[in-house]
Every structure is written in C-alpha cells, then in structure tokens.
C-alpha cells in the first residue's frame, strides 16, 4: 500500500469536494481563518513595532516579550483559553494571534532600525515633522522587512491553524483529526498536502509582494544598504536626532 | 546571471525531488510498525495499557497482583488507542492488556451483533486471533453512552436514547472526530430514532474537560462520555439508557497471550471477580479528582479488596 498515492487519490476524488465538509469549503475556511488571525496580530504588533522602531525605546522589552510568546506551546494555550471561553473559534483565534505577533513585531521595528540614520537625519534637517518622517520615510523604507515578518507569521499560522479543528468545525485540520482517529491515513496525508499547497501558494504571493513594496528610489539605486548607524553624532544637533544611535 | 539562475533552479528542483522522495519513503512503510522483539525472556510478562488513565489503573492492578504472586512484569503503559496497540499484541510483544469486551469485538469484527454482556463475551471469544485469549470478565463496565446534562434531561424528561426525539430545540452533537462515523453516531440517531441532529462539533480531547465544559455550557447538547467517568457524578450528567443495545456492553476483561499460564490466569481472574462497576468509578475519581498516581490507587484497591 502506498499511502502517498492514496493521499493523492483522496485529493483528486470528486466525492471529497461536495457539501459543507468538502475540500473547497475547508480550504476557504482555513484561508479566511489564517488571514483573520494574521490581521489581528498585525493590528497589535505593527503599531507597537513602529513605535519601538521610531523611538528606539522599549526594544529589549519587546525582544524579551516576543521571545516569551514564541515559547508558548500553541495547543496548551488553546486548551487553556478554551477552558475559559468555551469551545468555538475564540480560543484558536487567541492562540494563533499570539503565535503571529512575534515575527510581525520584529519585522516592524527591525524595518525601522535597518534604515540608514543619515536618511532620517536628512529628512529631519529638511524640516519634516516626526509624523512626516514616520509616514514618508520610515514606513516605506521599512516595508520590505515588515512584509518579511508578516510572511513568516502567515506561514506559521497556516500550518498551525489545523489546531482550530481541535475545538471547532473549521479548516483543513478536520481532515487531519478525522483521518488520524479513524485510521484513514490517506485522508490525513491528503489534508496535510493541502495545507502545504496553501502555504506554498501564499509564499509565492508574498515573494512577489516583497519585491513590489521596495520603494522605487531604493530599487533603482540598489546600492548596498549601509546598516551602520551614523557614526558620529554631529555636534550641536538636537538630541532627539541622535536618539537612535547606540 | 544565466548560470546563477540555473543553479538556483537546480537547487529548487533538488529540494523538491528530495521532499517527494522523503514523503514517498515515509508513506510506503507501515507508520505503526516498530519491529519485532517477540522472543525475549519468557519469564517476564509484558503488561500494556491504553493511553487512558482508567485503563492504566487496571493495568497497574494486574501488574501488582501478578508481582505479589511471584511473577516478573514489564510495564509498557500508555501505548495509545486500540488502532496502535492491537498489532503489537497480535505480534506477541505484549502478554496482558486490560480490554473492554464490546469495543474490542467491534474492532475484530466490524458488523458484530453485540448484545448483552454475556453474548458479547461469547462472540468475542470466537473472534480472537490465534494465540490470544480473554480471561474471565469483570462486572465492571466502562462503556460508551449518549450523555446529556441533568438540566437538559429534566427539561425534556429524557430517560433513554429514543426519548431524544421529543427534544424541540436543535441538538448539536459534540465529541472527537471518530464519533461522527461510529455505528452508534449521529447518523444512526437520526435514522433509527428520528432524532433531528443540527450539527456536529468536533472536540478532540476524548471526553476530557473541554468536552464536559462544552456540554455544561450548552454549546453542545449530547456527547459520548464513558459510563465509568467520575464527571457523570461531579458535573451532574445523565448517561441515557440504551435498551436497544446501540452501544455494546463493555465489561473489563484481560486480553492475554499464550505466555500467561494457568497460575497467572488464576491471579487475573481473582482480580476480575472482585472488580465492580462502582469500584471502577471510584478508582477513576481518585485519579481525576484526587490526582493520585495509578500505582497508589491500584495498591489501595488491592488491599481494600483483600487480594494478595
């Protein structure tokens, strides 16, 4: 018996495409749920990351916190939250959001930090306000690293979103659990392959997106980015400018 | 540029091919095959248990009873569900395993007739593979049941499974995925009794705290709880009567290999003779509510039952 062949047959079997428990419905559920969790994580992590990146404050706290969040086992967190709020979508949403926050947070502040300080200094010296600097300089220049963070978060969430089926009738995880429990390993492997397929598709989309978000000026120049902070603070400058230097 | 691109393409292709080969490799072998080790010292009896706390307590009772009668035992507990360990017993790696008559029968013969405890036991003896046998069964049972909360049962005066047809609100069934396709599952409820089922909610912790909470919170209305579960008492649940034998009788019975001689069989039969349904519930309660170890619970029961 070749399970791999069986799994492919399972994916191709038209019988598995009908009804509320069919492959298309589960794929869409899985995708929507993943996107929702990543968006929730973005809503929390991006503002905080921008604030840390712009001010240079609280970085060590953010590193420690997101490191801690990364260490939380998702199934454990899911069970704990489910014992509190009950079964349904609540617990997996919380667990997956917690999973997605660290990479997005890191991408958001690392994007700001990677900008050559002289660029920000020049923006300030031509009279830009702080909010102008953030909007027109730091966010566009930091965008590639932020997208990279979201990309890595999405990949983690899409694989882990199978756990949502632990307490709710949703997503591709249903095939994994049902296959495992009823010894239908073709269904289980088939479900896993669909998750992989979905992950690879999103990876492709993100690769294109990461290219597109590089600002045109940066893309045409393509000079090697000097990651070093401005070496010498210029004497007499406002202290706020040198805040980013370490 | 061209070569760099081709190099990258080659690398991608290599990874892809490697992944397919690796997947195919792990797919073609039996994922549950763990090799053989049947021919070990015959003096030692290997005792296994499911990854289910109650089953482990019974296995520990068997182990301690055999030990105090001079046998050497090797404990291989928490092996997993029946799908995982049954091949191990058949291959002769495990000698003693606490089993449940009806559930074991249904695995060995898919369309078994079932029936009363004695009928089930008799059918089970016919279906056992070569080299395996069951000893005397205990009066203790731990069987599947359709369970509702006391409040829900009172509201609609529910007594047996068929009375669920009188329920006027939508009934959502909750439980592990396999429940959906079992012979006693939601489809049978609808087809046999005309009970309308609004939906199925998967809760994969096998009748554990999440399932009980969902039932108590009324997120689901019925689920499958083992009748020996201490939750039935502590959370005021009602296991609905099953006069039609939808669920098979599940008496506790030791499944043994040829290596279990007459003397060992006598020891295990003495244990089964003493183990009652009430005993099993209180053993489970000591594990779930008092959080005692299987070792302590088993020792205390053997002493109280005045065995060995």
XYZ file of C-alpha atoms in Angstrom:
554
model
C 0.000 0.000 0.000
C 1.418 3.334 -0.959
C -0.043 5.992 1.296
C 1.317 8.817 -0.807
C -0.546 7.553 -3.848
C -3.678 7.054 -1.745
C -3.415 10.595 -0.458
C -3.196 11.988 -3.984
C -6.204 9.888 -4.956
C -8.044 11.240 -1.941
C -7.302 14.816 -3.032
C -8.447 14.092 -6.590
C -11.596 12.166 -5.627
C -14.588 14.303 -6.705
C -16.605 12.859 -3.802
C -14.459 14.867 -1.409
C -15.416 18.163 -2.999
C -19.118 18.252 -2.197
C -21.013 19.617 0.768
C -20.113 21.646 3.839
C -17.254 19.303 4.762
C -15.734 19.226 1.279
C -12.230 20.276 0.330
C -13.132 23.700 -1.204
C -15.119 24.749 1.859
C -12.359 23.628 4.223
C -9.691 25.376 2.131
C -11.601 28.654 2.188
C -12.307 28.346 5.920
C -8.645 27.660 6.570
C -7.517 30.607 4.466
C -10.037 33.056 5.925
C -9.238 31.993 9.461
C -5.496 32.340 8.829
C -5.903 35.793 7.310
C -8.113 36.885 10.212
C -5.560 35.740 12.788
C -2.681 37.446 10.948
C -4.692 40.665 10.610
C -5.463 40.651 14.336
C -1.796 40.130 15.086
C -0.913 42.947 12.669
C -3.321 45.309 14.407
C -1.465 44.723 17.653
C 2.117 44.218 16.532
C 2.564 46.853 13.798
C 1.739 49.998 15.829
C 3.848 48.750 18.725
C 6.699 47.810 16.391
C 6.616 51.213 14.642
C 6.675 52.989 17.981
C 9.667 50.963 19.137
C 11.438 51.395 15.806
C 10.872 55.137 15.673
C 11.732 55.987 19.254
C 14.316 53.272 19.805
C 12.766 52.738 23.217
C 11.477 49.513 24.706
C 13.369 47.322 22.272
C 14.798 44.988 24.895
C 11.356 44.663 26.478
C 9.837 43.816 23.080
C 12.558 41.254 22.367
C 12.049 39.597 25.742
C 8.251 39.584 25.461
C 8.118 38.271 21.919
C 10.724 35.663 22.816
C 8.451 34.554 25.629
C 5.420 34.484 23.334
C 7.303 32.319 20.864
C 7.987 29.762 23.587
C 4.293 29.231 24.420
C 3.052 25.874 23.095
C 0.043 26.716 20.942
C -2.029 23.631 21.792
C -1.533 24.291 25.506
C -2.598 27.913 25.150
C -5.580 26.873 23.038
C -6.761 24.363 25.641
C -6.290 26.857 28.440
C -8.258 29.589 26.659
C -10.946 27.095 25.595
C -11.426 26.001 29.207
C -12.096 29.643 29.958
C -14.172 30.888 26.995
C -15.560 27.533 25.846
C -15.297 25.751 22.522
C -15.632 27.516 19.201
C -13.490 29.982 17.300
C -12.487 32.155 20.270
C -9.734 30.006 21.678
C -7.969 29.214 18.379
C -8.156 32.889 17.383
C -6.350 33.931 20.540
C -3.772 31.157 20.269
C -2.972 31.883 16.629
C -2.791 35.636 17.180
C -0.281 35.085 19.955
C 1.672 32.857 17.587
C 1.713 35.514 14.845
C 2.669 38.538 16.944
C 6.434 37.969 17.485
C 7.575 37.790 13.838
C 5.406 40.750 12.817
C 6.606 42.823 15.754
C 10.214 42.008 14.951
C 9.676 42.866 11.274
C 8.077 46.194 12.148
C 10.836 47.507 14.395
C 13.697 45.886 12.534
C 12.492 47.603 9.351
C 12.820 50.981 11.007
C 16.153 50.160 12.604
C 17.675 48.999 9.336
C 17.266 52.439 7.788
C 20.495 54.326 7.436
C 20.360 57.009 10.149
C 21.685 59.647 7.789
C 18.496 59.280 5.716
C 16.368 60.078 8.741
C 18.697 62.850 9.793
C 18.381 64.444 6.373
C 14.593 64.140 6.475
C 14.634 65.945 9.774
C 17.047 68.589 8.529
C 14.795 69.500 5.606
C 12.105 70.288 8.158
C 9.940 67.185 8.210
C 7.823 66.677 11.299
C 8.120 63.431 13.258
C 4.880 62.107 11.814
C 6.042 63.011 8.306
C 9.281 61.122 8.883
C 7.365 58.060 10.015
C 4.861 58.176 7.163
C 7.037 59.172 4.221
C 10.466 57.848 5.166
C 10.458 55.141 7.784
C 7.341 53.167 6.819
C 8.165 52.910 3.084
C 11.807 52.062 3.732
C 10.941 49.580 6.477
C 8.201 47.918 4.452
C 10.265 45.045 2.973
C 11.286 43.792 6.430
C 7.748 44.223 7.760
C 6.361 42.169 4.883
C 9.022 39.553 5.583
C 7.774 39.413 9.180
C 4.161 39.055 8.096
C 5.230 36.375 5.626
C 6.891 34.294 8.292
C 3.918 34.803 10.644
C 1.474 33.711 7.932
C 3.459 30.585 7.229
C 3.453 29.617 10.904
C -0.248 30.363 11.296
C -1.336 28.484 8.189
C 0.370 25.332 9.418
C -0.826 25.731 12.993
C -4.395 26.728 12.060
C -5.038 22.988 11.717
C -5.343 23.081 15.511
C -8.530 25.144 15.218
C -10.274 21.854 14.416
C -9.425 20.697 17.939
C -12.390 22.652 19.283
C -14.281 23.917 16.228
C -15.742 22.584 12.996
C -13.402 24.575 10.755
C -10.455 24.315 8.419
C -8.210 21.668 6.943
C -7.371 20.367 10.403
C -10.677 18.470 10.308
C -9.181 16.123 7.708
C -6.103 15.578 9.866
C -8.012 14.775 13.044
C -10.705 12.708 11.322
C -8.092 10.782 9.339
C -5.980 10.132 12.399
C -8.853 8.992 14.587
C -10.456 6.700 12.025
C -7.163 5.291 10.697
C -7.836 6.887 7.323
C -4.210 7.867 6.761
C -4.857 8.782 3.123
C -7.262 11.469 4.303
C -4.786 12.624 6.932
C -1.872 12.872 4.497
C -4.136 14.399 1.844
C -5.200 17.089 4.308
C -1.545 17.773 5.171
C -0.645 18.096 1.497
C -3.430 20.648 1.060
C -2.007 22.671 3.952
C 1.430 22.539 2.314
C -0.055 23.578 -1.018
C -1.834 26.515 0.578
C 1.354 27.559 2.375
C 3.420 27.420 -0.812
C 0.820 29.469 -2.699
C 0.897 32.172 -0.059
C 4.707 32.064 -0.070
C 4.619 32.799 -3.794
C 2.264 35.724 -3.304
C 4.454 37.139 -0.541
C 7.606 36.808 -2.660
C 6.024 38.962 -5.341
C 4.673 41.378 -2.760
C 8.073 41.770 -1.112
C 9.540 42.870 -4.454
C 6.730 45.280 -5.158
C 6.937 47.140 -1.855
C 10.562 48.188 -2.270
C 10.332 51.962 -2.895
C 11.192 52.893 -6.470
C 14.093 55.108 -5.450
C 15.681 52.308 -3.451
C 15.005 49.703 -6.108
C 16.625 51.728 -8.920
C 19.680 52.653 -6.857
C 20.165 49.183 -5.344
C 23.291 50.332 -3.592
C 24.295 48.016 -0.788
C 22.473 49.256 2.272
C 24.785 50.529 4.968
C 23.253 49.086 8.072
C 25.563 51.010 10.390
C 24.112 53.851 12.387
C 25.511 57.287 11.662
C 28.974 57.014 13.059
C 29.447 60.395 14.628
C 26.661 62.492 16.049
C 27.094 65.948 14.589
C 27.845 68.402 17.354
C 25.178 70.932 18.101
C 22.330 68.861 16.728
C 19.065 68.356 18.545
C 19.389 65.420 20.967
C 16.235 63.887 19.513
C 18.138 63.190 16.333
C 20.820 61.147 17.984
C 18.309 59.151 19.955
C 18.547 56.287 17.513
C 22.288 55.942 17.896
C 23.702 53.411 20.260
C 23.427 35.629 -14.387
C 22.156 32.785 -16.512
C 24.212 30.194 -14.666
C 23.251 31.646 -11.302
C 19.627 31.379 -12.242
C 20.057 27.839 -13.494
C 21.938 26.947 -10.341
C 19.073 28.199 -8.269
C 16.601 26.310 -10.385
C 18.644 23.158 -9.925
C 18.687 23.698 -6.168
C 14.931 24.177 -6.057
C 14.423 21.089 -8.163
C 16.736 19.079 -5.931
C 14.829 20.124 -2.823
C 11.504 19.340 -4.458
C 12.645 15.908 -5.591
C 14.134 15.244 -2.177
C 10.887 16.188 -0.474
C 8.834 13.919 -2.703
C 11.234 11.030 -2.179
C 11.200 11.578 1.575
C 7.409 11.754 1.668
C 7.053 8.699 -0.502
C 9.528 6.888 1.693
C 7.666 7.528 4.884
C 4.372 6.850 3.180
C 5.134 3.413 1.817
C 6.209 1.863 5.109
C 3.742 0.997 7.818
C 3.866 4.026 10.148
C 2.947 1.884 13.128
C 5.462 -0.895 12.568
C 8.068 -0.867 15.268
C 9.913 -4.057 14.528
C 9.737 -7.296 16.424
C 11.019 -8.369 19.779
C 8.812 -11.355 20.453
C 11.457 -13.786 21.556
C 12.526 -12.330 24.853
C 12.920 -13.997 28.212
C 9.677 -15.893 28.623
C 9.660 -15.488 32.406
C 8.722 -11.821 32.133
C 5.111 -10.898 31.401
C 4.739 -7.677 29.439
C 1.687 -5.693 30.556
C 0.381 -2.931 28.333
C -2.244 -0.255 28.754
C -4.089 2.286 26.642
C -3.265 5.940 26.895
C -6.366 6.329 29.062
C -5.927 6.882 32.774
C -8.608 4.393 33.823
C -7.127 1.642 31.662
C -3.724 2.336 33.138
C -5.055 1.894 36.670
C -6.478 -1.524 35.756
C -3.182 -2.489 34.105
C -1.346 -1.420 37.250
C -3.696 -3.575 39.356
C -2.907 -6.560 37.107
C 0.798 -5.793 37.403
C 0.822 -5.534 41.207
C -1.357 -8.624 41.603
C 0.990 -10.652 39.402
C 4.068 -9.295 41.148
C 2.844 -10.248 44.590
C 2.355 -13.771 43.239
C 5.968 -14.085 42.178
C 5.759 -13.056 38.521
C 8.164 -10.639 36.912
C 6.340 -7.985 34.923
C 7.402 -5.355 32.445
C 5.076 -2.345 32.334
C 4.529 -0.864 28.857
C 1.791 1.621 29.658
C 0.142 4.472 27.738
C 0.654 2.875 24.354
C -2.211 4.735 22.718
C -5.508 3.796 21.213
C -6.572 0.350 20.081
C -5.525 1.061 16.495
C -1.948 1.404 17.694
C -1.533 -1.397 20.199
C -3.631 -4.205 18.745
C -0.973 -5.140 16.148
C 1.581 -5.212 18.976
C -0.465 -7.732 20.951
C -1.067 -9.848 17.867
C 2.652 -9.928 17.131
C 3.322 -11.221 20.647
C 5.194 -8.245 22.120
C 2.588 -7.730 24.837
C 1.174 -10.503 27.054
C -1.512 -8.891 29.203
C -3.744 -5.977 28.277
C -6.890 -4.670 30.012
C -9.622 -4.593 27.388
C -13.317 -3.895 27.034
C -15.441 -6.697 25.534
C -17.696 -4.743 23.156
C -15.157 -2.253 21.830
C -12.622 -4.999 21.188
C -15.247 -7.136 19.455
C -16.217 -4.262 17.162
C -12.616 -3.802 16.081
C -12.138 -7.517 15.407
C -15.451 -7.924 13.577
C -16.914 -4.817 12.038
C -20.534 -5.974 11.779
C -20.657 -7.920 15.045
C -24.111 -8.454 16.544
C -23.279 -7.454 20.113
C -25.999 -7.804 22.727
C -25.863 -8.427 26.439
C -22.623 -8.674 28.374
C -22.558 -12.481 28.144
C -23.484 -12.557 24.456
C -20.792 -10.019 23.667
C -18.227 -12.009 25.651
C -19.126 -15.225 23.824
C -18.832 -13.546 20.403
C -15.517 -12.001 21.394
C -14.069 -15.431 22.242
C -14.952 -16.650 18.740
C -13.345 -13.702 17.002
C -9.990 -13.583 18.781
C -6.982 -14.218 16.554
C -4.766 -17.291 17.007
C -2.630 -17.211 20.163
C -4.762 -14.688 22.022
C -7.487 -15.310 24.553
C -9.575 -13.451 27.081
C -9.842 -14.495 30.728
C -12.944 -14.007 32.888
C -14.589 -10.633 32.505
C -15.253 -8.333 35.427
C -18.682 -6.986 36.273
C -17.109 -3.543 35.978
C -18.037 -1.836 32.707
C -16.769 1.303 31.077
C -18.871 1.788 28.008
C -19.782 4.478 25.573
C -23.001 6.347 26.237
C -25.003 9.251 24.910
C -24.804 11.702 27.752
C -26.689 14.925 28.483
C -26.754 17.301 31.429
C -29.217 16.701 34.246
C -30.877 20.037 33.433
C -31.384 19.072 29.797
C -32.719 15.658 30.784
C -35.186 17.225 33.241
C -36.381 19.806 30.729
C -37.476 17.175 28.214
C -37.982 14.254 30.666
C -35.282 12.234 28.952
C -34.665 8.690 30.104
C -33.407 6.652 27.178
C -31.821 7.479 23.837
C -35.101 7.247 21.913
C -36.664 9.967 24.060
C -34.266 12.469 22.455
C -36.784 12.580 19.598
C -39.049 14.666 21.884
C -36.490 17.456 22.188
C -37.772 20.591 20.461
C -34.566 22.644 20.311
C -31.722 21.928 17.862
C -29.388 19.187 19.099
C -25.698 19.634 18.403
C -23.547 16.557 18.914
C -20.041 17.130 20.234
C -17.104 14.789 20.547
C -13.978 13.505 18.832
C -13.985 13.171 15.029
C -14.353 9.398 15.052
C -17.710 9.717 16.851
C -19.211 11.138 13.673
C -18.623 7.907 11.757
C -19.094 5.302 14.502
C -22.018 2.835 14.133
C -23.769 4.490 17.089
C -23.029 8.014 15.784
C -25.314 10.929 14.910
C -26.415 9.357 11.610
C -27.785 6.328 13.448
C -29.607 8.563 15.926
C -31.439 10.190 13.049
C -32.059 7.046 11.014
C -33.030 4.732 13.834
C -34.861 7.039 16.240
C -35.783 10.029 14.069
C -33.788 12.380 16.270
C -33.023 15.614 14.368
C -29.345 16.492 14.676
C -28.480 20.132 13.990
C -24.761 19.614 13.612
C -21.550 18.072 14.822
C -18.906 19.991 16.744
C -15.501 18.336 16.960
C -13.836 18.451 20.375
C -10.710 16.378 20.187
C -9.864 15.852 23.854
C -11.668 12.493 24.055
C -14.389 13.261 26.576
C -11.986 15.356 28.649
C -12.516 18.699 30.406
C -13.183 20.651 27.185
C -15.961 18.255 26.181
C -17.532 18.347 29.639
C -17.349 22.138 29.715
C -18.983 22.414 26.285
C -21.816 20.173 27.485
C -22.289 22.051 30.753
C -22.152 25.415 28.885
C -24.833 24.061 26.497
C -22.548 24.652 23.485
C -23.303 21.046 22.635
C -26.338 19.106 23.861
C -25.169 15.498 23.744
C -21.801 13.821 23.734
C -20.194 10.466 24.329
C -18.922 10.014 27.879
C -17.633 6.742 29.306
C -20.039 5.418 31.917
C -17.232 4.996 34.468
C -16.302 8.673 34.183
C -16.304 10.481 37.530
C -17.584 13.567 35.653
C -21.036 11.993 35.439
C -21.398 12.456 39.178
C -19.332 15.592 39.712
C -20.901 17.583 36.837
C -24.465 16.198 37.193
C -24.610 14.425 33.853
C -27.030 11.713 32.790
C -25.971 8.770 30.640
C -29.135 7.934 28.713
C -30.396 4.354 28.910
C -29.694 2.175 25.916
C -32.378 -0.565 25.874
C -31.720 -1.428 22.204
C -28.042 -2.139 22.694
C -26.832 0.648 20.418
C -23.614 0.529 22.379
C -22.061 -2.851 23.035
C -21.600 -3.970 26.621
C -18.034 -3.088 27.560
C -17.006 -5.224 30.506
C -13.388 -5.042 31.611
C -11.541 -8.174 30.537
C -7.847 -9.158 30.417
C -6.657 -9.935 26.888
C -3.722 -12.345 27.203
C -1.175 -14.203 25.115
C -0.092 -17.878 25.332
C 2.644 -16.907 27.769
C 0.095 -16.360 30.528
C -0.034 -19.748 32.293
C -2.752 -21.171 34.495
C -1.328 -19.695 37.661
C -1.171 -16.184 36.204
C -4.668 -16.640 34.785
C -5.981 -17.513 38.261
C -4.484 -14.314 39.645
C -6.093 -12.169 36.941
C -9.427 -13.960 37.280
C -9.429 -13.227 41.006
C -8.933 -9.538 40.203
C -11.779 -9.551 37.652
C -14.099 -11.316 40.110
C -13.588 -8.523 42.627
C -13.745 -5.514 40.297
C -17.240 -3.994 40.290
C -18.668 -1.094 38.316
C -18.783 1.075 41.448
C -15.139 0.228 42.140
C -14.148 1.423 38.694
C -15.944 4.759 39.084
C -14.269 5.380 42.428
C -10.859 4.344 41.065
C -11.326 6.861 38.259
C -12.463 9.508 40.684
C -9.321 9.002 42.780
C -7.307 9.674 39.652
C -9.267 12.645 38.279
C -10.411 14.381 41.455
C -7.741 13.391 43.983
C -4.928 13.252 41.424
C -3.391 10.109 42.901
C -0.967 8.017 40.852
C -2.100 4.764 39.250
C 0.400 2.938 41.462
C -1.132 4.219 44.711
C -4.703 3.758 43.540
C -4.005 0.170 42.491
C -2.226 -0.716 45.736
C -5.026 0.766 47.840
C -7.708 -1.112 45.902
C -5.891 -4.462 46.138
C -5.561 -4.009 49.876
C -9.161 -2.990 50.358
C -10.367 -5.872 48.181
C -8.289 -8.194 50.317
C -6.460 -9.658 47.359
C -2.941 -10.971 47.739
